[in-house]
Coordinates of C-alpha atoms and ligand atoms in Angstrom, one line a residue:
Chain A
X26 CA 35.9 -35.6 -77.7
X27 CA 38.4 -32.6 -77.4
X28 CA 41.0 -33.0 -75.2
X29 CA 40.9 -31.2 -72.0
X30 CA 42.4 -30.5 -68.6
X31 CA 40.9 -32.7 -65.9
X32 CA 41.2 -31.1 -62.1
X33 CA 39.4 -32.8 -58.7
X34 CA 39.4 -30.5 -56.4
X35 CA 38.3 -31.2 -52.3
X36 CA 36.3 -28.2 -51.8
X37 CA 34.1 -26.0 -53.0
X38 CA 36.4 -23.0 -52.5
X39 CA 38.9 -24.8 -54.7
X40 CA 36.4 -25.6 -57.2
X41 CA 35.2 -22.2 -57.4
X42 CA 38.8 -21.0 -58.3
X43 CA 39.3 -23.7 -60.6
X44 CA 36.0 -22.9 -62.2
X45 CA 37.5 -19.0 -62.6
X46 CA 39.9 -20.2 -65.7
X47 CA 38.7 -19.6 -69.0
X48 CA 36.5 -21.9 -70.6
X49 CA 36.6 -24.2 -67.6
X50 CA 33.3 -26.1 -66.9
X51 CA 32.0 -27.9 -63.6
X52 CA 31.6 -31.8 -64.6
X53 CA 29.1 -33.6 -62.0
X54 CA 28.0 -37.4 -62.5
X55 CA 28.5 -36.4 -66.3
X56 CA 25.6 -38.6 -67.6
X57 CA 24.4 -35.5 -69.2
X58 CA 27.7 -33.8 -70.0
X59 CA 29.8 -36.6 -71.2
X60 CA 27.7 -37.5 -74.1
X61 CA 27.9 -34.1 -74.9
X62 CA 31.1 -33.7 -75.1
X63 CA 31.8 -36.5 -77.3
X64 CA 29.4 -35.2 -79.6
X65 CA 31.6 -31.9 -79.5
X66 CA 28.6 -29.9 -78.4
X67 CA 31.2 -28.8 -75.4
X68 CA 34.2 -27.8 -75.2
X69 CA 35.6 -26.9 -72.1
X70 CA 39.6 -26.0 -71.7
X71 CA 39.5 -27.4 -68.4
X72 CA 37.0 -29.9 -66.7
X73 CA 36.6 -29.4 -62.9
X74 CA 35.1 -33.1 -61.4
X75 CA 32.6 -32.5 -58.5
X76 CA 33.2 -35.8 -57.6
X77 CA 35.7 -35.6 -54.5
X78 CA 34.0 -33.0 -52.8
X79 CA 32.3 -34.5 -49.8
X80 CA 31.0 -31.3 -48.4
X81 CA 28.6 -31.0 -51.4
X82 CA 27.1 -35.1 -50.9
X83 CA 24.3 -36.0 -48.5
X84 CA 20.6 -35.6 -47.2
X85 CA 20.0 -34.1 -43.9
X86 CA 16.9 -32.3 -42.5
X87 CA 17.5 -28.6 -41.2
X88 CA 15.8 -26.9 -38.0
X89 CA 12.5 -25.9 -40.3
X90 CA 11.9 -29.6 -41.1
X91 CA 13.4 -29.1 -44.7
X92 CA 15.1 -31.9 -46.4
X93 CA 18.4 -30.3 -47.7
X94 CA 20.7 -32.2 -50.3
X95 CA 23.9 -31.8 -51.6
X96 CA 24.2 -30.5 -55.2
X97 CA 26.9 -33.3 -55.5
X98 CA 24.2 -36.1 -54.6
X99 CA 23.7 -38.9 -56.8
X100 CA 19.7 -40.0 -57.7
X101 CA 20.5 -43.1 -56.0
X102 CA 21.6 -42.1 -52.8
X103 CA 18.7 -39.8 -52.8
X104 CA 16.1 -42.2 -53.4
X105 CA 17.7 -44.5 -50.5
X106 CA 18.4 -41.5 -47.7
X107 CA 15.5 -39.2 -48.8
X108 CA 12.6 -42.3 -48.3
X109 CA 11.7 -41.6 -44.7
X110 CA 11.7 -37.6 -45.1
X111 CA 9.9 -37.2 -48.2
X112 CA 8.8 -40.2 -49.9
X113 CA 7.6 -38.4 -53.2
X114 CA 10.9 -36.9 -53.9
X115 CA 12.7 -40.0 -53.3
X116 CA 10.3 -42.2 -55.3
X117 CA 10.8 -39.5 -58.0
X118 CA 14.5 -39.6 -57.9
X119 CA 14.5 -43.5 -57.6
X120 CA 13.2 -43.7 -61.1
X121 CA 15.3 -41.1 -62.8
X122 CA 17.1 -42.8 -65.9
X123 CA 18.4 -46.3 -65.0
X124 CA 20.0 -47.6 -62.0
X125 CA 23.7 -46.6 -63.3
X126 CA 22.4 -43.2 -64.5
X127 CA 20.9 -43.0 -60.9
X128 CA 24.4 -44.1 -59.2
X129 CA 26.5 -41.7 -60.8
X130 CA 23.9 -38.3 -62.1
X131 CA 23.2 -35.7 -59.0
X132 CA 20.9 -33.1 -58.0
X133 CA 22.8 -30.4 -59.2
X134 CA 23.9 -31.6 -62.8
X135 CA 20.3 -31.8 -63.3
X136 CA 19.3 -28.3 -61.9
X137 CA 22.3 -26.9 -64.2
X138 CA 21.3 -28.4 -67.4
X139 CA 17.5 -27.9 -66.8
X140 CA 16.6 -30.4 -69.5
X141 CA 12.8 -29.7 -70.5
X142 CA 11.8 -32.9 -70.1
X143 CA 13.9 -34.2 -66.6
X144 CA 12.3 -34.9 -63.5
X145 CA 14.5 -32.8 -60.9
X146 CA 13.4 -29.4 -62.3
X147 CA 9.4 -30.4 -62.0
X148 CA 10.1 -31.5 -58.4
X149 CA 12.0 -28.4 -57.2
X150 CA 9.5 -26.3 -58.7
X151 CA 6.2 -27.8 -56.9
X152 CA 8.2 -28.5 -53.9
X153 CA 8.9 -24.4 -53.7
X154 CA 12.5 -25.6 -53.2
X155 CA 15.7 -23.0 -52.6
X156 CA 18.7 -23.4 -54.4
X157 CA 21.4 -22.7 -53.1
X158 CA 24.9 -21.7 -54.6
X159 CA 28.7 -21.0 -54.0
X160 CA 26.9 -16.7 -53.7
X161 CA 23.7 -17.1 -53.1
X162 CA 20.1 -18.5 -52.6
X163 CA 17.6 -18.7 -55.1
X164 CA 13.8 -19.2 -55.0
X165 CA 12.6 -22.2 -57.8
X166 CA 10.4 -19.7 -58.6
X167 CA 13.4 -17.2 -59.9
X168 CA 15.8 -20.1 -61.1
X169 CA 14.1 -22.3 -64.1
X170 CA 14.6 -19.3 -67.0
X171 CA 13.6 -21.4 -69.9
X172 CA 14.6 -24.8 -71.9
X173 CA 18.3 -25.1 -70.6
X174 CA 18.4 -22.0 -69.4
X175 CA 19.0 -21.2 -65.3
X176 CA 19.8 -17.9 -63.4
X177 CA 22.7 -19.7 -62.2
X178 CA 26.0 -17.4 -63.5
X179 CA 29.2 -18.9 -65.2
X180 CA 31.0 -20.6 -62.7
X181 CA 28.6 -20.6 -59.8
X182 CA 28.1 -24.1 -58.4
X183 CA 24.5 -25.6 -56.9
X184 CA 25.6 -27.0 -53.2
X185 CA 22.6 -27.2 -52.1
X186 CA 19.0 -27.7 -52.5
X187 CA 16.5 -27.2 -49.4
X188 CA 13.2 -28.9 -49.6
X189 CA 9.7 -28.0 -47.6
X190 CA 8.2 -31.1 -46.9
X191 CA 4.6 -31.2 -48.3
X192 CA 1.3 -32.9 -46.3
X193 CA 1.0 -34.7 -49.5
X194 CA 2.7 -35.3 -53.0
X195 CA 3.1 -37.3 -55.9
X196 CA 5.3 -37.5 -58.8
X197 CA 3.1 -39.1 -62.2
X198 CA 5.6 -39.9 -65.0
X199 CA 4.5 -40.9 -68.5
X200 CA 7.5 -42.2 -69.6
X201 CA 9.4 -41.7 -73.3
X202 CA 10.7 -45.3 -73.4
X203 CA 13.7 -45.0 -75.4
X204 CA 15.4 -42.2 -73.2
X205 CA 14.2 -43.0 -70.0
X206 CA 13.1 -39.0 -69.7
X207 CA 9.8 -38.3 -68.9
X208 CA 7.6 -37.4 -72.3
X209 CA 5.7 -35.6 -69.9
X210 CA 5.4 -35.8 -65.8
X211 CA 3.7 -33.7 -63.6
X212 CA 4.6 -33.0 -59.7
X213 CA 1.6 -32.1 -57.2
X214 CA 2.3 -31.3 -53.6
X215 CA 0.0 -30.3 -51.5
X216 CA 1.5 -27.7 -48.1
X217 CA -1.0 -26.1 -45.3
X218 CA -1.0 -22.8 -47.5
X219 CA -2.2 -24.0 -50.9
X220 CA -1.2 -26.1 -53.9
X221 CA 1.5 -26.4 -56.4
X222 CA 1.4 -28.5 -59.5
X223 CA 5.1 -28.8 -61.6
X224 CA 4.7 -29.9 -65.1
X225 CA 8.0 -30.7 -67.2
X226 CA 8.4 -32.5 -70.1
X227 CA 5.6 -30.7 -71.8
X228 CA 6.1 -26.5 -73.0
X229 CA 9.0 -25.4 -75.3
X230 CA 9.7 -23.1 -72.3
X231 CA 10.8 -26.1 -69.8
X232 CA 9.1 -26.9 -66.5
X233 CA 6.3 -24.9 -65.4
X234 CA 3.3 -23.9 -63.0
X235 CA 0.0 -24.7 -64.0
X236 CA -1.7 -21.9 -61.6
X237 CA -5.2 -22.7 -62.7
X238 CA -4.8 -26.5 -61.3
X239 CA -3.3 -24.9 -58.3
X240 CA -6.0 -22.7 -58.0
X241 CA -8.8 -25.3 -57.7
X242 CA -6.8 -27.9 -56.1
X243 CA -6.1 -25.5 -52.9
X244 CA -10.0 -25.2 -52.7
X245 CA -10.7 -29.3 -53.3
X246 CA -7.7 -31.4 -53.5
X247 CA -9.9 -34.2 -55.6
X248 CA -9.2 -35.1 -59.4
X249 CA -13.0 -34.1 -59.9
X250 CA -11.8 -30.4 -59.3
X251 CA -9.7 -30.6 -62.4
X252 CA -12.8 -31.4 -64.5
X253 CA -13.8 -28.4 -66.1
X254 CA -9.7 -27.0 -66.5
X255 CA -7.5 -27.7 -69.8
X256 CA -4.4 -26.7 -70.8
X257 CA -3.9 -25.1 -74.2
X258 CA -1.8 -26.6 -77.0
X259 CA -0.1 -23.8 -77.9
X260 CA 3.6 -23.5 -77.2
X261 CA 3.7 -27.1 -75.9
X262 CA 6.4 -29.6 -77.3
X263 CA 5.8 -31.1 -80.5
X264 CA 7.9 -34.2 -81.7
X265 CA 7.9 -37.6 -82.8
X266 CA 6.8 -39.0 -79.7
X267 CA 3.9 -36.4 -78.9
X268 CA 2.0 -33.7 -80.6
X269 CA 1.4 -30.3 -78.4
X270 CA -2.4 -31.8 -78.1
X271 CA -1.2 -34.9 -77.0
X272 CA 0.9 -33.3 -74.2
X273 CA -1.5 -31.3 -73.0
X274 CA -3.7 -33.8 -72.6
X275 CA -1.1 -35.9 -70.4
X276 CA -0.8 -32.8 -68.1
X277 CA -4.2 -33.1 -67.2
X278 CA -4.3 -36.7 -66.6
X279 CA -1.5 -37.0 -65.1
X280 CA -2.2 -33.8 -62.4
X281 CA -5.3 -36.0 -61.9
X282 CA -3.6 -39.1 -60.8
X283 CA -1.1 -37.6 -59.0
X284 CA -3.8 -36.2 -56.8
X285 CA -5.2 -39.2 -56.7
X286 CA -2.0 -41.1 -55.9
X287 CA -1.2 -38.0 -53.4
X288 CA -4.4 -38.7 -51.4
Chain B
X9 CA 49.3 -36.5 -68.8
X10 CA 48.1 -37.3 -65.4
X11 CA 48.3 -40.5 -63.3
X12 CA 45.4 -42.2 -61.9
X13 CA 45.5 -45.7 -59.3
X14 CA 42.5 -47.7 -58.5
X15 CA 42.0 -51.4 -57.7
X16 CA 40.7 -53.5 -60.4
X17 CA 39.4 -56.5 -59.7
X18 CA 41.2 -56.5 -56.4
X19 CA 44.6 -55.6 -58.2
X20 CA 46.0 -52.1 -57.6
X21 CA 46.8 -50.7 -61.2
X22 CA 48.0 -47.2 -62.2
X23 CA 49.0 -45.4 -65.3
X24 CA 49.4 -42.2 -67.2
X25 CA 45.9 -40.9 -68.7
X26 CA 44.7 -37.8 -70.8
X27 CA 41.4 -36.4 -68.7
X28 CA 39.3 -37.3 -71.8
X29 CA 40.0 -41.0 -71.2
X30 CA 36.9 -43.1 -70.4
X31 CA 36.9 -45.4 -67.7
X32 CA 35.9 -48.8 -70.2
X33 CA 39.4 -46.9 -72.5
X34 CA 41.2 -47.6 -69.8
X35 CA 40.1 -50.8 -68.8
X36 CA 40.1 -52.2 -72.6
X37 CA 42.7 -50.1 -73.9
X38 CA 45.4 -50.3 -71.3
X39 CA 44.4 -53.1 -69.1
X40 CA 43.6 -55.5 -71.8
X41 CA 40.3 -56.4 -69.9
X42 CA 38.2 -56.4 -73.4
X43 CA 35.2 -58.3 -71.4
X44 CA 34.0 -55.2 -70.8
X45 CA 32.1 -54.2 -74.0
X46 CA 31.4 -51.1 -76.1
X47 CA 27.3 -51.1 -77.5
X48 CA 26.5 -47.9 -77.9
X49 CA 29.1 -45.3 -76.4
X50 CA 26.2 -42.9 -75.7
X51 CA 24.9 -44.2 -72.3
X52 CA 21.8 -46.0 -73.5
X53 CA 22.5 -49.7 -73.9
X54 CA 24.4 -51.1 -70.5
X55 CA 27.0 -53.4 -72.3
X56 CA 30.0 -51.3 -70.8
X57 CA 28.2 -51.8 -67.2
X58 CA 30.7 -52.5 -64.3
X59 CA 31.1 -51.7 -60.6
X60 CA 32.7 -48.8 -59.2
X61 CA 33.0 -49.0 -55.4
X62 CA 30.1 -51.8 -55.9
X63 CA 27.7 -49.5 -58.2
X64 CA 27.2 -50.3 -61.1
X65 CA 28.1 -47.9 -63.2
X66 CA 28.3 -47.1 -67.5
X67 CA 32.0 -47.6 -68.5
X68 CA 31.4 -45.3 -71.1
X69 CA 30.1 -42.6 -69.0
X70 CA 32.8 -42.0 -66.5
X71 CA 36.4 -40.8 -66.9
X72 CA 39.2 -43.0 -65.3
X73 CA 40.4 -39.5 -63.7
X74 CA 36.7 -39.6 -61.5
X75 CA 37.9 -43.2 -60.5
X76 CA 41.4 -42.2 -59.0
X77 CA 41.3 -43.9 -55.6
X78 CA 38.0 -46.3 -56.5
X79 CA 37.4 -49.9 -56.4
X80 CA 36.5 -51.1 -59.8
X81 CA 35.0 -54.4 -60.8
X82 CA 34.7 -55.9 -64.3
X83 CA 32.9 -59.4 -65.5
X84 CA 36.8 -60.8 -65.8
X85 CA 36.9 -60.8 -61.5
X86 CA 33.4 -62.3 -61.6
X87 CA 34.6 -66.4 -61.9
X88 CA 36.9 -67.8 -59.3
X89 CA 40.7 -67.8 -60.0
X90 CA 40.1 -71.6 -61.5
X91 CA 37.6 -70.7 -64.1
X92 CA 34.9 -71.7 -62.3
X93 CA 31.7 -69.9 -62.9
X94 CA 30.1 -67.1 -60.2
X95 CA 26.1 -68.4 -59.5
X96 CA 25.1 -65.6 -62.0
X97 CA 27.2 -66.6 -64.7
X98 CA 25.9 -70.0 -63.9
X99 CA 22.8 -69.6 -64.2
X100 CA 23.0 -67.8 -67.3
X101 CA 24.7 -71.0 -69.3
X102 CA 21.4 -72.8 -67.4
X103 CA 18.7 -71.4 -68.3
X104 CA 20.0 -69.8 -71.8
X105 CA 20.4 -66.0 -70.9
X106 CA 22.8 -65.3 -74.0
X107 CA 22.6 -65.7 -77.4
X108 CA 25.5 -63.7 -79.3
X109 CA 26.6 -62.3 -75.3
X110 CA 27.3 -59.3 -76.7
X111 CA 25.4 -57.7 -73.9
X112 CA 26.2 -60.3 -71.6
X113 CA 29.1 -59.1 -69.4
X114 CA 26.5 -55.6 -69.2
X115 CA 23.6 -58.0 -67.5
X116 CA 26.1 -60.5 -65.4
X117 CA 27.6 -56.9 -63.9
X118 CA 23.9 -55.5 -63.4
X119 CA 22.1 -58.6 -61.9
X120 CA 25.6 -58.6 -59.4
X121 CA 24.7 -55.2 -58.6
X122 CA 20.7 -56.1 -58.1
X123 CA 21.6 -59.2 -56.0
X124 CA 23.9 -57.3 -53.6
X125 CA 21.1 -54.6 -53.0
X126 CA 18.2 -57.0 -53.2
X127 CA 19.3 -60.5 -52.7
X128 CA 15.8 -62.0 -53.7
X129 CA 13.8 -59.2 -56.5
X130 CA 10.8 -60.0 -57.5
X131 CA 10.2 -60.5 -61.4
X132 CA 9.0 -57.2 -61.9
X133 CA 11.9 -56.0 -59.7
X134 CA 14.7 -57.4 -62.4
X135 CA 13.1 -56.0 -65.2
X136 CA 12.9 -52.6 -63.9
X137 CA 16.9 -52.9 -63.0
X138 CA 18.0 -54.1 -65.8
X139 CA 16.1 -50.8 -68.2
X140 CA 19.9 -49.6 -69.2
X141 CA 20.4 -53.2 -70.5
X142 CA 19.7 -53.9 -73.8
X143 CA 19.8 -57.2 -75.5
X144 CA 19.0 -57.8 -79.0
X145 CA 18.9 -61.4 -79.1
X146 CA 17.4 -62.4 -76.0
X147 CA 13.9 -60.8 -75.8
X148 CA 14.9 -60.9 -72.3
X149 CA 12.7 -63.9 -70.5
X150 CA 15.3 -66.3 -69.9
X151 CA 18.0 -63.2 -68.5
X152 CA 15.0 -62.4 -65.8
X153 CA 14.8 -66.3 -64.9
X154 CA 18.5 -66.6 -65.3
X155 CA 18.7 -63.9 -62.8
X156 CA 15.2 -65.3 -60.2
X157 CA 17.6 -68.7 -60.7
X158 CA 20.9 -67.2 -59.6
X159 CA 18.9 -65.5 -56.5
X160 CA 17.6 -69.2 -55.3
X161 CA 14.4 -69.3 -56.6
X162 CA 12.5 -71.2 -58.1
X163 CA 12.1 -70.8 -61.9
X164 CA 11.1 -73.1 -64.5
X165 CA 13.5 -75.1 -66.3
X166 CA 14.3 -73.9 -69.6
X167 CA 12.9 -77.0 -72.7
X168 CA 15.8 -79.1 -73.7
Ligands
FAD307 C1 20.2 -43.1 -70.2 C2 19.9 -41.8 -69.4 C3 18.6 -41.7 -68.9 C4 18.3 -40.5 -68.2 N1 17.0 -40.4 -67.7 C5 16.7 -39.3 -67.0 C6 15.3 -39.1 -66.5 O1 14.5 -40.0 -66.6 N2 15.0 -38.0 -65.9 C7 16.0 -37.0 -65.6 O2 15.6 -36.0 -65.0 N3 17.2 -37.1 -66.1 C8 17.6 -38.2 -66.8 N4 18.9 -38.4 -67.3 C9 19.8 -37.3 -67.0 C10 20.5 -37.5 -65.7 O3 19.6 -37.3 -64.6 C11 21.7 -36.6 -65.5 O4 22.4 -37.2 -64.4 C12 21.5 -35.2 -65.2 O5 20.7 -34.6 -66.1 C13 22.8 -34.4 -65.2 O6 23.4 -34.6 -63.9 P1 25.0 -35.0 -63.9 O7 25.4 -34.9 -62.4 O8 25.3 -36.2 -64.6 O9 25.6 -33.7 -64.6 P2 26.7 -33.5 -65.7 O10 26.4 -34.3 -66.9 O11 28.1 -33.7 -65.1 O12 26.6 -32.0 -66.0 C14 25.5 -31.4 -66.6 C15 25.6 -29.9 -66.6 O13 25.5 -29.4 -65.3 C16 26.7 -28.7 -64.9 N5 26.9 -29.0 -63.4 C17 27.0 -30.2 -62.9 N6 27.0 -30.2 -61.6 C18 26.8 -28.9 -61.2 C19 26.7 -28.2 -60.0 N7 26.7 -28.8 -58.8 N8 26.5 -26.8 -60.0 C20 26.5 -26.2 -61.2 N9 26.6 -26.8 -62.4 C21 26.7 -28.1 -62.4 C22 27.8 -29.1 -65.8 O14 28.8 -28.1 -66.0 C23 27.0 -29.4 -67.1 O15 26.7 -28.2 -67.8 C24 19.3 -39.5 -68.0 C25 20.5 -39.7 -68.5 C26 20.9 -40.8 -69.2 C27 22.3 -41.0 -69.7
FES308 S1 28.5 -48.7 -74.3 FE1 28.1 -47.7 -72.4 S2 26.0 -47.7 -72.2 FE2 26.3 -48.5 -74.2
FES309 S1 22.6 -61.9 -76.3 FE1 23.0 -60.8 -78.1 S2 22.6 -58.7 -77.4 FE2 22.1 -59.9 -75.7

């Protein structure tokens, strides 16, 4: 690891101007980032810890009914304080990693990195979740750009991420063993207006919507209505654990027994 | 150079650290508390596993700076001041939960963390907590019943 300037600021506003020095880089639970920076794939001048900002920790509902947490919230505390609002998302987060990845990694580490195969991204997606940031909001829709790739900006900081509640969801996770990721996970929830289905782990291009299981999901929320849909090989991840095939198989089974699971 | 304080294992400790040191660097390196262990360095393999204001936490994974002000325990606070064994560590010695204990300090810190959240898991429950342990001796049955033993249950005892 390179040596590096290590600031904790208290606020967000503080953070921001931290965050405006050159080469200076947010660090949040730093599960993801620490390895990374001992394997020199970063290199930040100056790291600016999330970690004693209180104002960005926390799970509270708003007046819409959404559940809104704090970028700066670990897995576990979402997976404890998130239960009674949205039991899908918090079963999701609860199995994130392992219980110290869960204590220390937060919402918005995983949002910024976007792995392609990490359960956050999946969930914000299907949930039709805003992000929110130090400038602005952003629609899931607009934010996941590609395989580690965001529209968040240099320096701008998730505080935020506001939930609609769906009538039903369900998070299916086959996991990859030896990282604790998912090799490929899918997220249903079901809201008055229709479907939406989240699939990560699977296509080079990260997390995704699968419209057509969407599609005939809003008109018969059964497993049966998934019968006659597939999803192409083409494009989807291919490594040692799974060939493209194999993936896109799991999408399908798993968007089956999440709808099962989802009721 | 900055200067970061936190209580470890009860005992308020401070000292000069570069914001690249690692929380199990400093404990190790400048406490001298080596029961914390190294396996892996890359977040996989729990060894370095010990509490940070009670949550367990990757020792490896966390810089000391991110602990300013915390409440840090490590598997040397873990036995009373006479040597005697905590129920955990016990219980290990019982029902044979180590072999070379490489990994040991990891799974005594973990099951400590389990036992405070969930004071009597199921099986299943201890094996799903202990996923960022890894032991390579064990094949893990007797750390599960070790850890079902330390919790008040009733396990079987281990063959002489
Ligand atoms: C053993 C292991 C198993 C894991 N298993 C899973 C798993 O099953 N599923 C899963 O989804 N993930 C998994 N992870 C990843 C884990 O969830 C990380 O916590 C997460 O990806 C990154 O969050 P962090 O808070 O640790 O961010 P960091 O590592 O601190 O930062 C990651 C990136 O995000 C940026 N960043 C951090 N916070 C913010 C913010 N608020 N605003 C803007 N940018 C920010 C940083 O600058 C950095 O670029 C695992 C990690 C480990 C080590
Ligand atoms: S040494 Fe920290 S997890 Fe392996
Ligand atoms: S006892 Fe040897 S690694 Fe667990």
């Amino acid at each position: 690891m390179y040596a590096f300037d290590f600031v904790r600021p208290t606020s967000v506003a503080d953070a921001v101007a931290a965050l405006g020095e050159a080469d200076a880089q947010a660090l949040g639970g730093g599960q993801t980032l620490i390895p990374a920076l001992k394997q020199r794939l970063a290199s930040p001048s100056t790291l600016v810890s999330l970690g004693a900002i209180a104002e960005i920790r926390g799970v509270c509902l708003d007046d819409d009914g959404r559940v809104c947490i704090g970028g700066g919230t670990t897995h576990a505390t979402v997976a404890r304080q998130a239960a009674a609002h949205y039991p899908a998302l918090a079963a999701m987060a609860g199995r994130i990693g392992d219980p110290a990845v869960r204590n220390r990694g937060t919402l918005g580490g995983s949002l910024a990195n976007n792995d392609p195969s990490a359960c956050y991204p999946a969930a914000v997606l299907a949930s039709n979740a805003t992000v929110i940031t130090n400038t602005r909001r952003i629609a899931a829709d607009d934010y996941f750009q590609g395989m580690f790739t965001t529209a968040l900006e240099e320096g701008e900081l998730i505080t935020e991420v506001r939930f609609p509640v769906p009538q039903a969801a369900n998070y299916q996770k086959f996991v990859q063993p030896a990282s604790r990721f998912a090799l490929t996970a899918v997220f249903v929830a079901r809201f008055a207006d229709g479907v939406r289905v989240a699939v990560t782990g699977a296509s080079e291009e990260g997390v995704f919507r699968w419209t057509e299981a969407e599609a005939a999901l809003s008109d018969s929320f059964t497993p049966g209505a998934l019968a006659a849909l597939s999803v192409p090989a083409d494009g989807m991840i291919d490594d040692l654990h799974g060939t493209p095939e194999y993936r896109a198989h799991l999408v399908r089974v798993l968007t089956g027994r999440a709808v099962a699971a989802a009721g | 150079m900055t200067k970061v304080s936190m209580r470890v294992n009860g005992r308020p400790v401070s000292a000069e650290v570069e914001g690249r040191t690692l929380l199990v660097q400093f404990l190790r390196e400048g406490l001298g508390l080596t029961g914390t262990h190294v396996g892996c360095d890359t977040a996989q393999c729990g060894a370095c596993v010990v509490h940070v204001d009670g949550r367990a936490t990757k020792a490896c994974n966390v810089f000391a700076m991110d602990c300013d002000g915390a409440e840090v325990a490590t598997i040397e606070g873990m036995a009373a001041p006479d040597g005697t064994l905590s129920p955990i560590q016990q219980a290990f010695q019982d029902h044979h939960g180590l072999q070379c204990g490489f990994c040991t300090p990891g799974m005594v810190m973990s099951a400590a963390a389990l036992l405070d959240e969930n004071p009597r898991p199921t099986e299943a429950e201890v094996r799903e907590y202990l996923e960022g342990n890894i032991c390579r001796c064990t094949g893990y049955h007797n750390i599960v019943k070790a850890i079902l033993a330390a919790s008040g249950q009733p396990v079987a005892v281990a063959a002489e």
